[in-house]
Structure formats: structure tokens, C-alpha cells
Short mmCIF file of C-alpha atoms in Angstrom, two decimals:
data_model
loop_
_atom_site.label_atom_id
_atom_site.label_comp_id
_atom_site.label_asym_id
_atom_site.label_seq_id
_atom_site.Cartn_x
_atom_site.Cartn_y
_atom_site.Cartn_z
CA MET A 1 0.00 0.00 0.00
CA ALA A 2 1.46 3.34 -1.06
CA SER A 3 2.28 5.84 1.63
CA HIS A 4 0.75 9.29 1.46
CA GLY A 5 3.97 10.88 2.73
CA PHE A 6 4.18 13.75 5.18
CA TRP A 7 1.17 15.48 3.61
CA PHE A 8 -1.04 13.05 5.44
CA LEU A 9 0.62 13.64 8.80
CA GLY A 10 -1.40 15.72 11.24
CA ALA A 11 -4.68 15.38 9.35
CA GLU A 12 -6.12 12.95 11.85
CA ASN A 13 -4.73 15.06 14.71
CA ALA A 14 -6.72 18.15 13.83
CA SER A 15 -8.81 19.12 16.78
CA GLY A 16 -12.54 19.24 16.51
CA ASN A 17 -12.82 22.82 17.73
CA GLY A 18 -11.69 24.22 14.40
CA SER A 19 -8.21 25.19 15.54
CA GLN A 20 -5.38 24.26 13.19
CA SER A 21 -2.37 22.25 14.16
CA PRO A 22 0.81 23.62 12.55
CA ASN A 23 1.24 20.17 11.00
CA THR A 24 -2.06 20.15 9.10
CA PRO A 25 -2.04 20.61 5.35
CA ARG A 26 -4.01 23.85 5.58
CA ALA A 27 -1.59 25.39 8.05
CA TRP A 28 1.39 24.20 6.04
CA CYS A 29 0.01 25.72 2.86
CA GLN A 30 -0.76 29.04 4.47
CA ALA A 31 2.86 29.24 5.54
CA ALA A 32 4.08 28.04 2.13
CA ALA A 33 1.97 30.60 0.31
CA GLN A 34 3.92 33.34 2.07
CA LYS A 35 7.27 31.76 1.15
CA PHE A 36 6.83 31.24 -2.59
CA PRO A 37 6.95 34.32 -4.82
CA GLY A 38 4.61 34.99 -7.70
CA GLY A 39 1.59 33.41 -6.05
CA ILE A 40 2.99 29.91 -6.56
CA GLY A 41 2.24 28.93 -2.97
CA SER A 42 -1.40 29.92 -3.28
CA LYS A 43 -1.67 28.00 -6.55
CA LEU A 44 -0.15 24.97 -4.90
CA CYS A 45 -2.67 25.11 -2.06
CA ALA A 46 -5.58 25.49 -4.46
CA LEU A 47 -4.21 22.69 -6.60
CA LEU A 48 -3.99 20.31 -3.67
CA ASN A 49 -7.46 21.23 -2.38
CA VAL A 50 -6.09 21.78 1.08
CA GLY A 51 -8.54 20.85 3.77
CA GLU A 52 -9.87 17.78 1.97
CA ALA A 53 -7.66 15.52 4.07
CA GLU A 54 -9.12 17.10 7.17
CA LYS A 55 -12.63 16.16 6.05
CA THR A 56 -11.95 12.48 5.62
CA ALA A 57 -12.90 11.73 9.21
CA GLN A 58 -16.44 13.00 8.57
CA ALA A 59 -19.33 10.61 7.89
CA PRO A 60 -19.86 9.56 4.26
CA VAL A 61 -22.28 11.67 2.26
CA LYS A 62 -25.50 10.00 1.18
CA ALA A 63 -26.30 10.33 -2.50
CA GLU A 64 -29.85 10.53 -3.84
CA ASP A 65 -29.82 6.83 -4.72
CA GLY A 66 -28.89 5.93 -1.17
CA SER A 67 -25.26 5.10 -1.98
CA THR A 68 -22.37 6.77 -0.25
CA ALA A 69 -20.20 9.23 -2.11
CA GLU A 70 -16.91 10.70 -1.04
CA SER A 71 -16.96 14.40 -0.27
CA CYS A 72 -15.24 16.38 -3.01
CA GLY A 73 -15.86 19.91 -1.85
CA CYS A 74 -18.94 20.48 -4.03
CA ASN A 75 -21.04 21.25 -0.92
CA LYS A 76 -23.73 18.87 -2.14
CA PRO A 77 -24.18 15.11 -2.63
CA CYS A 78 -22.61 14.00 -5.89
CA ASN A 79 -20.83 11.16 -7.63
CA CYS A 80 -17.68 13.07 -8.46
CA SER A 81 -14.68 10.85 -9.05
CA LYS A 82 -12.51 13.44 -7.35
CA ALA A 83 -10.63 11.90 -4.44
CA THR A 84 -8.63 13.47 -1.65
CA LEU A 85 -5.28 14.53 -3.10
CA PHE A 86 -2.30 13.99 -0.87
CA PHE A 87 1.14 15.52 -1.24
CA SER A 88 2.65 12.31 -2.56
CA ASP A 89 0.16 12.40 -5.44
CA LEU A 90 1.92 15.53 -6.66
CA TYR A 91 4.92 13.32 -7.35
CA SER A 92 3.04 10.98 -9.66
CA THR A 93 3.40 10.96 -13.44
CA GLY A 94 -0.02 12.55 -13.73
CA SER A 95 1.03 15.58 -11.75
CA PRO A 96 -0.86 18.73 -12.70
CA MET A 97 2.26 20.85 -12.24
CA ARG A 98 3.97 21.83 -15.48
CA TRP A 99 7.54 22.90 -16.14
CA LEU A 100 8.14 24.46 -19.55
CA GLN A 101 11.47 24.53 -21.36
CA SER A 102 13.00 25.05 -24.79
CA SER A 103 12.88 21.98 -27.09
CA CYS A 104 15.71 19.43 -27.64
CA CYS A 105 18.18 22.35 -27.71
CA CYS A 106 18.06 22.75 -23.92
CA HIS A 107 20.36 20.97 -21.49
CA PHE A 108 19.44 17.51 -20.21
CA SER A 109 19.72 18.77 -16.62
CA ILE A 110 16.30 20.41 -16.97
CA LYS A 111 14.52 17.06 -17.15
CA LYS A 112 16.87 15.66 -14.55
CA GLY A 113 15.82 18.50 -12.24
CA ALA A 114 12.15 17.67 -12.75
CA ALA A 115 12.87 14.05 -11.88
CA ALA A 116 14.80 15.08 -8.75
CA LEU A 117 11.94 17.31 -7.60
CA GLY A 118 9.54 14.43 -7.97
CA ILE A 119 7.16 15.96 -10.49
CA GLY A 120 8.41 13.56 -13.18
CA THR A 121 9.90 14.15 -16.61
CA GLU A 122 6.43 13.80 -18.13
CA SER A 123 5.57 17.10 -16.50
CA VAL A 124 8.19 18.89 -18.60
CA ILE A 125 6.68 20.49 -21.69
CA CYS A 126 9.05 21.15 -24.58
CA ILE A 127 8.63 24.36 -26.55
CA LYS A 128 9.42 24.61 -30.24
CA ALA A 129 12.67 26.22 -31.35
CA ASP A 130 13.53 27.78 -34.70
CA GLU A 131 16.20 26.54 -37.08
CA ARG A 132 18.89 28.36 -35.06
CA GLY A 133 17.80 26.68 -31.83
CA LYS A 134 16.03 29.67 -30.26
CA MET A 135 12.77 29.25 -28.35
CA ILE A 136 9.72 30.47 -30.26
CA PRO A 137 7.79 32.79 -27.87
CA SER A 138 4.45 32.32 -29.63
CA ASP A 139 4.67 28.56 -29.09
CA LEU A 140 5.57 29.13 -25.43
CA GLU A 141 2.42 31.17 -24.82
CA ARG A 142 0.32 28.71 -26.80
CA ARG A 143 1.49 25.82 -24.65
CA ILE A 144 0.93 27.81 -21.44
CA ILE A 145 -2.66 28.59 -22.41
CA GLU A 146 -3.20 25.01 -23.53
CA ALA A 147 -1.88 23.66 -20.23
CA LYS A 148 -4.13 25.98 -18.21
CA GLN A 149 -7.17 24.95 -20.21
CA LYS A 150 -6.43 21.34 -19.30
CA GLY A 151 -6.32 22.25 -15.62
CA TYR A 152 -2.54 22.16 -15.27
CA VAL A 153 -0.46 24.75 -13.44
CA PRO A 154 2.49 26.05 -15.49
CA PHE A 155 4.86 27.46 -12.89
CA PHE A 156 8.39 27.49 -14.34
CA VAL A 157 9.85 28.48 -17.72
CA SER A 158 13.48 27.67 -18.45
CA ALA A 159 15.04 29.82 -21.15
CA THR A 160 18.57 29.23 -22.39
CA ALA A 161 21.40 31.70 -22.96
CA GLY A 162 23.89 29.74 -25.01
CA THR A 163 22.55 26.29 -25.89
CA THR A 164 24.91 23.33 -25.69
CA VAL A 165 24.93 22.42 -29.37
CA TYR A 166 24.14 25.55 -31.40
CA GLY A 167 25.15 28.17 -28.83
CA ALA A 168 21.77 29.86 -29.32
CA PHE A 169 20.32 32.59 -27.11
CA ASP A 170 16.58 32.52 -26.49
CA PRO A 171 14.68 35.84 -26.93
CA LEU A 172 14.65 36.68 -23.24
CA ILE A 173 12.66 39.92 -23.44
CA ALA A 174 9.72 38.26 -25.21
CA ILE A 175 9.88 35.31 -22.81
CA ALA A 176 9.95 37.66 -19.81
CA ASP A 177 6.82 39.43 -21.11
CA ILE A 178 4.98 36.12 -21.36
CA CYS A 179 6.10 34.96 -17.91
CA LYS A 180 4.97 38.24 -16.36
CA LYS A 181 1.61 38.04 -18.13
CA HIS A 182 0.94 34.52 -16.85
CA ASP A 183 2.64 34.93 -13.44
CA ILE A 184 5.25 32.22 -14.06
CA TRP A 185 8.76 31.93 -12.66
CA MET A 186 11.36 32.71 -15.36
CA HIS A 187 14.68 30.93 -15.15
CA VAL A 188 17.63 31.47 -17.49
CA ASP A 189 20.15 28.71 -18.04
CA GLY A 190 23.22 30.84 -18.65
CA ALA A 191 25.69 28.12 -17.71
CA TRP A 192 27.40 28.39 -21.08
CA GLY A 193 26.47 31.83 -22.40
CA GLY A 194 26.09 33.82 -19.19
CA SER A 195 29.74 34.86 -19.23
CA LEU A 196 29.07 37.03 -22.26
CA LEU A 197 27.76 39.59 -19.77
CA MET A 198 31.45 40.35 -19.21
CA SER A 199 31.74 41.55 -22.80
CA ARG A 200 30.50 44.99 -23.80
CA LYS A 201 30.49 43.79 -27.41
CA HIS A 202 28.39 40.67 -26.88
CA ARG A 203 26.30 41.22 -23.75
CA TRP A 204 23.33 42.38 -25.82
CA LYS A 205 22.65 38.71 -26.55
CA LEU A 206 21.39 38.41 -22.96
CA ASN A 207 19.12 41.46 -23.04
CA GLY A 208 16.19 40.73 -20.75
CA VAL A 209 18.10 38.47 -18.36
CA GLU A 210 17.72 41.14 -15.67
CA ARG A 211 13.99 40.33 -15.62
CA ALA A 212 14.54 36.66 -14.80
CA ASN A 213 13.69 35.31 -11.36
CA SER A 214 16.77 33.09 -11.38
CA MET A 215 19.81 32.28 -13.48
CA THR A 216 22.54 29.66 -13.55
CA TRP A 217 26.09 30.60 -14.55
CA ASN A 218 29.19 28.43 -14.90
CA PRO A 219 32.43 30.44 -14.84
CA HIS A 220 34.30 27.13 -15.24
CA LYS A 221 33.18 27.05 -18.87
CA MET A 222 33.68 30.23 -20.87
CA MET A 223 35.89 31.94 -18.29
CA ALA A 224 38.22 28.95 -17.75
CA VAL A 225 37.87 28.93 -13.96
CA PRO A 226 39.00 25.49 -12.65
CA LEU A 227 36.25 22.91 -12.20
CA GLN A 228 33.89 23.22 -10.47
CA CYS A 229 32.61 26.75 -10.25
CA SER A 230 28.87 27.18 -10.70
CA ALA A 231 26.51 29.86 -9.48
CA LEU A 232 22.76 30.14 -8.97
CA LEU A 233 21.63 33.76 -8.93
CA VAL A 234 18.18 34.80 -7.70
CA ARG A 235 16.63 38.23 -8.06
CA GLU A 236 14.74 38.21 -4.76
CA GLU A 237 17.06 38.90 -1.85
CA GLY A 238 16.79 36.37 0.97
CA LEU A 239 14.81 33.87 -1.10
CA MET A 240 17.30 31.02 -0.82
CA GLN A 241 17.41 31.29 2.94
CA SER A 242 13.65 31.56 3.35
CA CYS A 243 13.19 28.43 1.22
CA ASN A 244 15.96 26.27 2.68
CA GLN A 245 16.63 27.36 6.24
CA MET A 246 16.04 24.90 9.05
CA GLN A 247 17.29 27.30 11.74
CA ALA A 248 19.59 24.72 13.30
CA CYS A 249 20.76 26.83 16.23
CA TYR A 250 23.53 24.39 17.11
CA LEU A 251 25.22 25.31 13.80
CA PHE A 252 23.89 28.67 12.73
CA GLN A 253 23.90 30.81 15.84
CA GLN A 254 22.40 34.26 15.47
CA ASP A 255 24.71 36.05 17.93
CA LYS A 256 28.02 35.69 16.05
CA HIS A 257 30.36 38.64 15.87
CA TYR A 258 30.49 38.69 12.04
CA ASP A 259 27.97 39.21 9.24
CA LEU A 260 25.58 36.25 9.32
CA SER A 261 25.04 36.43 5.56
CA TYR A 262 28.36 34.59 5.19
CA ASP A 263 26.80 31.47 6.73
CA THR A 264 25.81 29.75 3.49
CA GLY A 265 24.92 26.41 5.04
CA ASP A 266 21.36 27.43 5.85
CA LYS A 267 20.73 28.86 2.39
CA ALA A 268 21.21 25.75 0.27
CA LEU A 269 20.23 22.11 0.18
CA GLN A 270 23.73 21.13 1.22
CA CYS A 271 25.24 22.06 4.54
CA GLY A 272 28.98 21.74 3.96
CA ARG A 273 30.42 22.36 0.51
CA HIS A 274 33.53 23.58 -1.31
CA VAL A 275 34.04 27.33 -1.45
CA ASP A 276 33.99 27.37 -5.24
CA ILE A 277 33.54 31.12 -5.43
CA PHE A 278 37.08 31.60 -4.06
CA LYS A 279 38.58 30.41 -7.37
CA LEU A 280 36.54 32.94 -9.33
CA TRP A 281 37.39 35.71 -6.88
CA LEU A 282 41.12 35.03 -7.23
CA MET A 283 40.96 35.04 -11.03
CA TRP A 284 38.84 38.17 -11.06
CA ARG A 285 41.36 39.92 -8.83
CA ALA A 286 44.19 38.85 -11.14
CA LYS A 287 42.56 39.52 -14.53
CA GLY A 288 39.96 42.10 -13.73
CA THR A 289 36.74 42.57 -15.65
CA ILE A 290 38.70 43.96 -18.61
CA GLY A 291 40.86 40.84 -18.66
CA PHE A 292 37.86 38.52 -18.71
CA GLU A 293 36.27 40.66 -21.41
CA ALA A 294 39.36 40.42 -23.63
CA GLN A 295 39.49 36.65 -23.10
CA ILE A 296 35.83 36.18 -24.06
CA ASP A 297 36.01 38.54 -27.03
CA LYS A 298 39.02 36.68 -28.42
CA CYS A 299 37.24 33.31 -28.25
CA LEU A 300 34.29 34.72 -30.18
CA GLU A 301 36.64 36.34 -32.67
CA LEU A 302 38.33 32.98 -33.29
CA SER A 303 34.95 31.33 -33.79
CA GLU A 304 33.94 33.95 -36.31
CA TYR A 305 37.26 33.42 -38.09
CA LEU A 306 36.58 29.68 -38.35
CA TYR A 307 33.07 30.33 -39.64
CA ASN A 308 34.30 32.75 -42.30
CA LYS A 309 37.03 30.32 -43.42
CA ILE A 310 34.75 27.34 -44.00
CA LYS A 311 31.32 28.77 -44.89
CA ASP A 312 32.20 28.91 -48.60
CA ARG A 313 35.08 26.43 -48.63
CA GLU A 314 34.71 23.37 -50.84
CA GLY A 315 33.86 20.25 -48.85
CA TYR A 316 32.26 22.12 -45.94
CA SER A 317 28.61 22.78 -45.25
CA MET A 318 27.18 24.76 -42.33
CA VAL A 319 24.45 23.18 -40.22
CA PHE A 320 22.46 26.42 -40.22
CA ASP A 321 22.76 29.67 -42.14
CA GLY A 322 24.28 32.74 -40.59
CA LYS A 323 27.04 33.57 -38.16
CA PRO A 324 26.90 31.67 -34.85
CA GLN A 325 25.88 33.66 -31.78
CA HIS A 326 28.41 32.02 -29.50
CA THR A 327 31.66 30.11 -30.02
CA ASN A 328 29.81 27.02 -31.25
CA VAL A 329 30.56 26.46 -34.94
CA CYS A 330 28.51 23.57 -36.33
CA PHE A 331 29.44 22.13 -39.72
CA TRP A 332 29.76 19.02 -41.87
CA TYR A 333 32.90 18.01 -43.68
CA LEU A 334 32.10 16.13 -46.91
CA PRO A 335 35.07 14.05 -48.10
CA PRO A 336 35.57 13.63 -51.87
CA GLY A 337 33.95 10.18 -51.73
CA VAL A 338 30.76 11.64 -50.30
CA ARG A 339 30.76 15.12 -51.77
CA TYR A 340 29.52 14.26 -55.25
CA LEU A 341 27.02 11.51 -54.49
CA GLU A 342 23.65 12.17 -56.14
CA ASP A 343 21.67 9.65 -54.09
CA LYS A 344 20.64 11.81 -51.11
CA VAL A 345 19.71 8.89 -48.87
CA GLU A 346 23.05 7.17 -49.46
CA LYS A 347 24.87 10.49 -49.10
CA MET A 348 23.38 11.16 -45.67
CA LYS A 349 24.02 7.57 -44.61
CA ARG A 350 27.70 7.84 -45.45
CA LEU A 351 28.05 11.40 -44.14
CA HIS A 352 26.71 10.23 -40.77
CA LYS A 353 29.83 8.06 -40.38
CA VAL A 354 32.39 10.71 -41.39
CA ALA A 355 32.68 12.79 -38.22
CA PRO A 356 33.10 9.78 -35.86
CA VAL A 357 35.90 8.36 -38.03
CA ILE A 358 37.74 11.68 -38.30
CA LYS A 359 37.46 12.30 -34.56
CA ALA A 360 38.83 8.81 -33.84
CA ARG A 361 41.79 9.54 -36.10
CA MET A 362 42.31 12.91 -34.39
CA MET A 363 42.60 11.16 -31.06
CA GLU A 364 44.90 8.46 -32.43
CA TYR A 365 47.27 11.04 -33.90
CA GLY A 366 46.92 13.27 -30.85
CA THR A 367 46.76 16.43 -32.93
CA THR A 368 43.38 17.89 -32.03
CA MET A 369 39.88 16.89 -30.99
CA VAL A 370 36.49 18.24 -32.03
CA SER A 371 33.17 16.92 -30.75
CA TYR A 372 30.34 15.78 -32.99
CA GLN A 373 26.70 14.75 -32.64
CA PRO A 374 23.46 14.39 -34.54
CA GLN A 375 20.59 16.80 -33.88
CA GLY A 376 17.00 16.00 -34.75
CA ASP A 377 16.92 14.88 -38.36
CA LYS A 378 20.49 16.06 -38.97
CA VAL A 379 23.20 13.42 -39.29
CA ASN A 380 26.47 13.66 -37.31
CA PHE A 381 28.16 17.04 -37.65
CA PHE A 382 31.19 18.66 -36.05
CA ARG A 383 30.63 21.12 -33.21
CA MET A 384 33.76 23.18 -32.71
CA VAL A 385 33.56 25.11 -29.44
CA ILE A 386 36.36 27.57 -28.68
CA SER A 387 36.86 28.50 -25.03
CA ASN A 388 40.66 28.59 -24.84
CA PRO A 389 41.93 32.18 -25.19
CA ALA A 390 45.43 30.83 -25.89
CA ALA A 391 44.26 29.54 -29.27
CA THR A 392 45.41 31.43 -32.36
CA PHE A 393 44.32 31.98 -35.94
CA GLU A 394 47.09 29.57 -36.95
CA ASP A 395 45.48 26.91 -34.76
CA ILE A 396 42.21 27.38 -36.62
CA ASP A 397 43.98 27.04 -39.96
CA PHE A 398 45.64 23.84 -38.75
CA LEU A 399 42.29 22.42 -37.62
CA ILE A 400 40.75 22.92 -41.06
CA GLU A 401 43.71 21.32 -42.81
CA GLU A 402 43.80 18.44 -40.33
CA ILE A 403 40.14 17.59 -40.89
CA GLU A 404 40.74 17.48 -44.60
CA ARG A 405 43.89 15.36 -44.23
CA LEU A 406 42.25 12.81 -41.95
CA GLY A 407 39.10 12.53 -44.05
CA GLN A 408 40.42 12.61 -47.59
CA ASP A 409 40.04 8.83 -48.10
CA LEU A 410 36.50 8.54 -46.74
#
């Protein structure tokens, strides 16, 4: 028999005089409603029909045909199939909570997060992206409205600033407008592209990020800070502590002689953890903002150089038209044996095998290494990502020549 979890606890202990125990669902929800921003707590309480568990001890309701029917909150005898909803039911695959994200261009951690929270990956709704990998705002709003009409509660939209494969930046301003209109939490996954905020030349690609409720940022990627260095930024001051604090007085005393905001243990899910921010602080002190900016600008300059070198070069074909937004340069190399095939099906079949063979040869020779992957209906293509500011234009020239050398017999 499945357990109803802690949501059930305290329901049978509610006193008959109408007073609420702090452990009852109603009391818990009233407290939660004050904690969650954007009215999410109130929505959660309404969703869970708080108070239904407290009515289960009442006598069954007699229907007109003399049968008993479970009370569903209709305030009249009925045969509603609606049953008391406990907290553990929220964690089922049929959960009415909905988490919206960009389509297959987003990072896999989004679905993993939904699984960890317990709402299930089926509760993640994918939003269409255009040919460059950017979320389509009109489809986002359509899916939000559609979900609401079905009785679901869309509560979280994850936009991406710098997708893993294409390096695309979602239109954050349009997404922010939609989230504000529908009272939904807006998150920006800036793990890869968030560092462009350091660049005066490229920061426009994140216009609208200041309107997000939260953002992730990984300095260990674009800024070359040693692994691991990740940050979660929230717009509302004190939110992390109000959500996570357990007020363990034996660890987090309130009468210390220093600023209590430095006690991070009561602000996160973990208690003890590495001080990852120290690595970023040291590098920032050494390089300065101007140093990081120069480093980032150079990587994007090298990527643009690669794009310009191969976009019209014989044997190369770009995965999508136009200059990449980030340092991700996605392309196919078509060896002579594949280049002139007229049978399109056979051509794609053989092209799919080219990148894996060339990469294997790269690793065997130890000269260079470029990742590859398929995407949707696209066969394997190279994804060159430049994040090393020590790279040079000569290195890019060598890469192009090396791909051609290693693939000339394919």
C-alpha cells in the first residue's frame, strides 16, 4: 500500500474545535503561500485542495440513490470521481504541475531537475525552437494557455542563454513578457552563455536576463575557472534562505560577531560544501573585468574566423545559415567520396559516419579533438567550441587542414 507521505501527517490530529495544528495541510500551505513568490504557494494550495484531508474523518455523504459518495468539496451530494489529493500524489506521473522549457536544444539537466523534484519528466513540456535553436515565444504562450485549459499549473519556464549544441540565445525579453503576463517563474540557463555579460560587445545577446527570477552561470566554462565553479543567482534577496533554512541553532547561531550572511549552510540544500567562489574571486582579482572581457572577445573572434574560413570552402557545409551567436561552430565536412554523391539517402548515410571516423583519427594522432553529434533529423556534424583564449588563428587554420587530411580517403 502506497504511503501518502508527510502530507497526510497531522490530518487525523486536527482538533474538533476548528483550531489548526501547525502540521495540518491547511496550516502548512498558508505558511508556504507566504514563502513562494509569484503566487505559486497559493496556486499549490488550491491545486492540492487543502482541507480535503481534514474532512476524511467525517461521515460519508449519502447520494440521492442511497449510496455513499466521497466528499469532493462540491457542498452537495454528488458522484464526483474526485478523491482526496495527498502531497505524494503531486509526485506521480499525472502531476498537474507543469515545467516548460525550450525543445531538444536545452540541457538535459532540466529534465533531470524535474525528476529530482519528484514531479516527473512527463511534466516537462518542450517548446518549439527555430532553425537556429532559439525558443519560439508564440509557441511558449500557446502551450501555457493550452496547459491551463487542461487544468494544469504552469509554474516554471526555463530559457537558455547559449545552448549546448548551437550556442543559441533565447529571446529573453519576449519570454519575460509572457512569464509576467501569466505569473510564471522565469529561469535562465546561462551556464554556457552567461559569461558574455562580461563583454561589452556581446552582452546584448542576454538582453532581458535582468527580468529573470533566477539564473545559472558556470564560470568554469567560458571563463576557464577550474572545475567546479557554478553559481545560482536569484533576483529576490533572501529567497534562498527563506526556502531552505532549518534554523539549526547548534550550527547557525544568530549572535556571532560577524555578518551572518556569510553562513551559506542554511541557504542551500547542502550544509557543507567547497568554497567554489574563491577560485573565481582570485581570477577576477588577477585579470579584472577587462581581462575577462578580452578573453571572451578573443574566443568569439576565433569562432567567427573559423566560420568565415569554412562557410564557402569546398567540402564544408554549415548546419544552419548565418554567423553563430556564441563560439559554437557547427558544420559538416564532406570528403571527396561523399561530396559528389547524387543519391541523397546514401549520401546522408555515409556522411553520418564521417565525423566519428575523423574524430577517432584525431585522437589516435593526438593532434586535435572536435566533438560531434546528430541533432534531430540532422546526421552527425562537427561542433567546434572555442573556449581557450590561448588559441590562435594559426590553430584554426591547422584544424581545417587536419580535418581534410584525416578525411580525404573517406
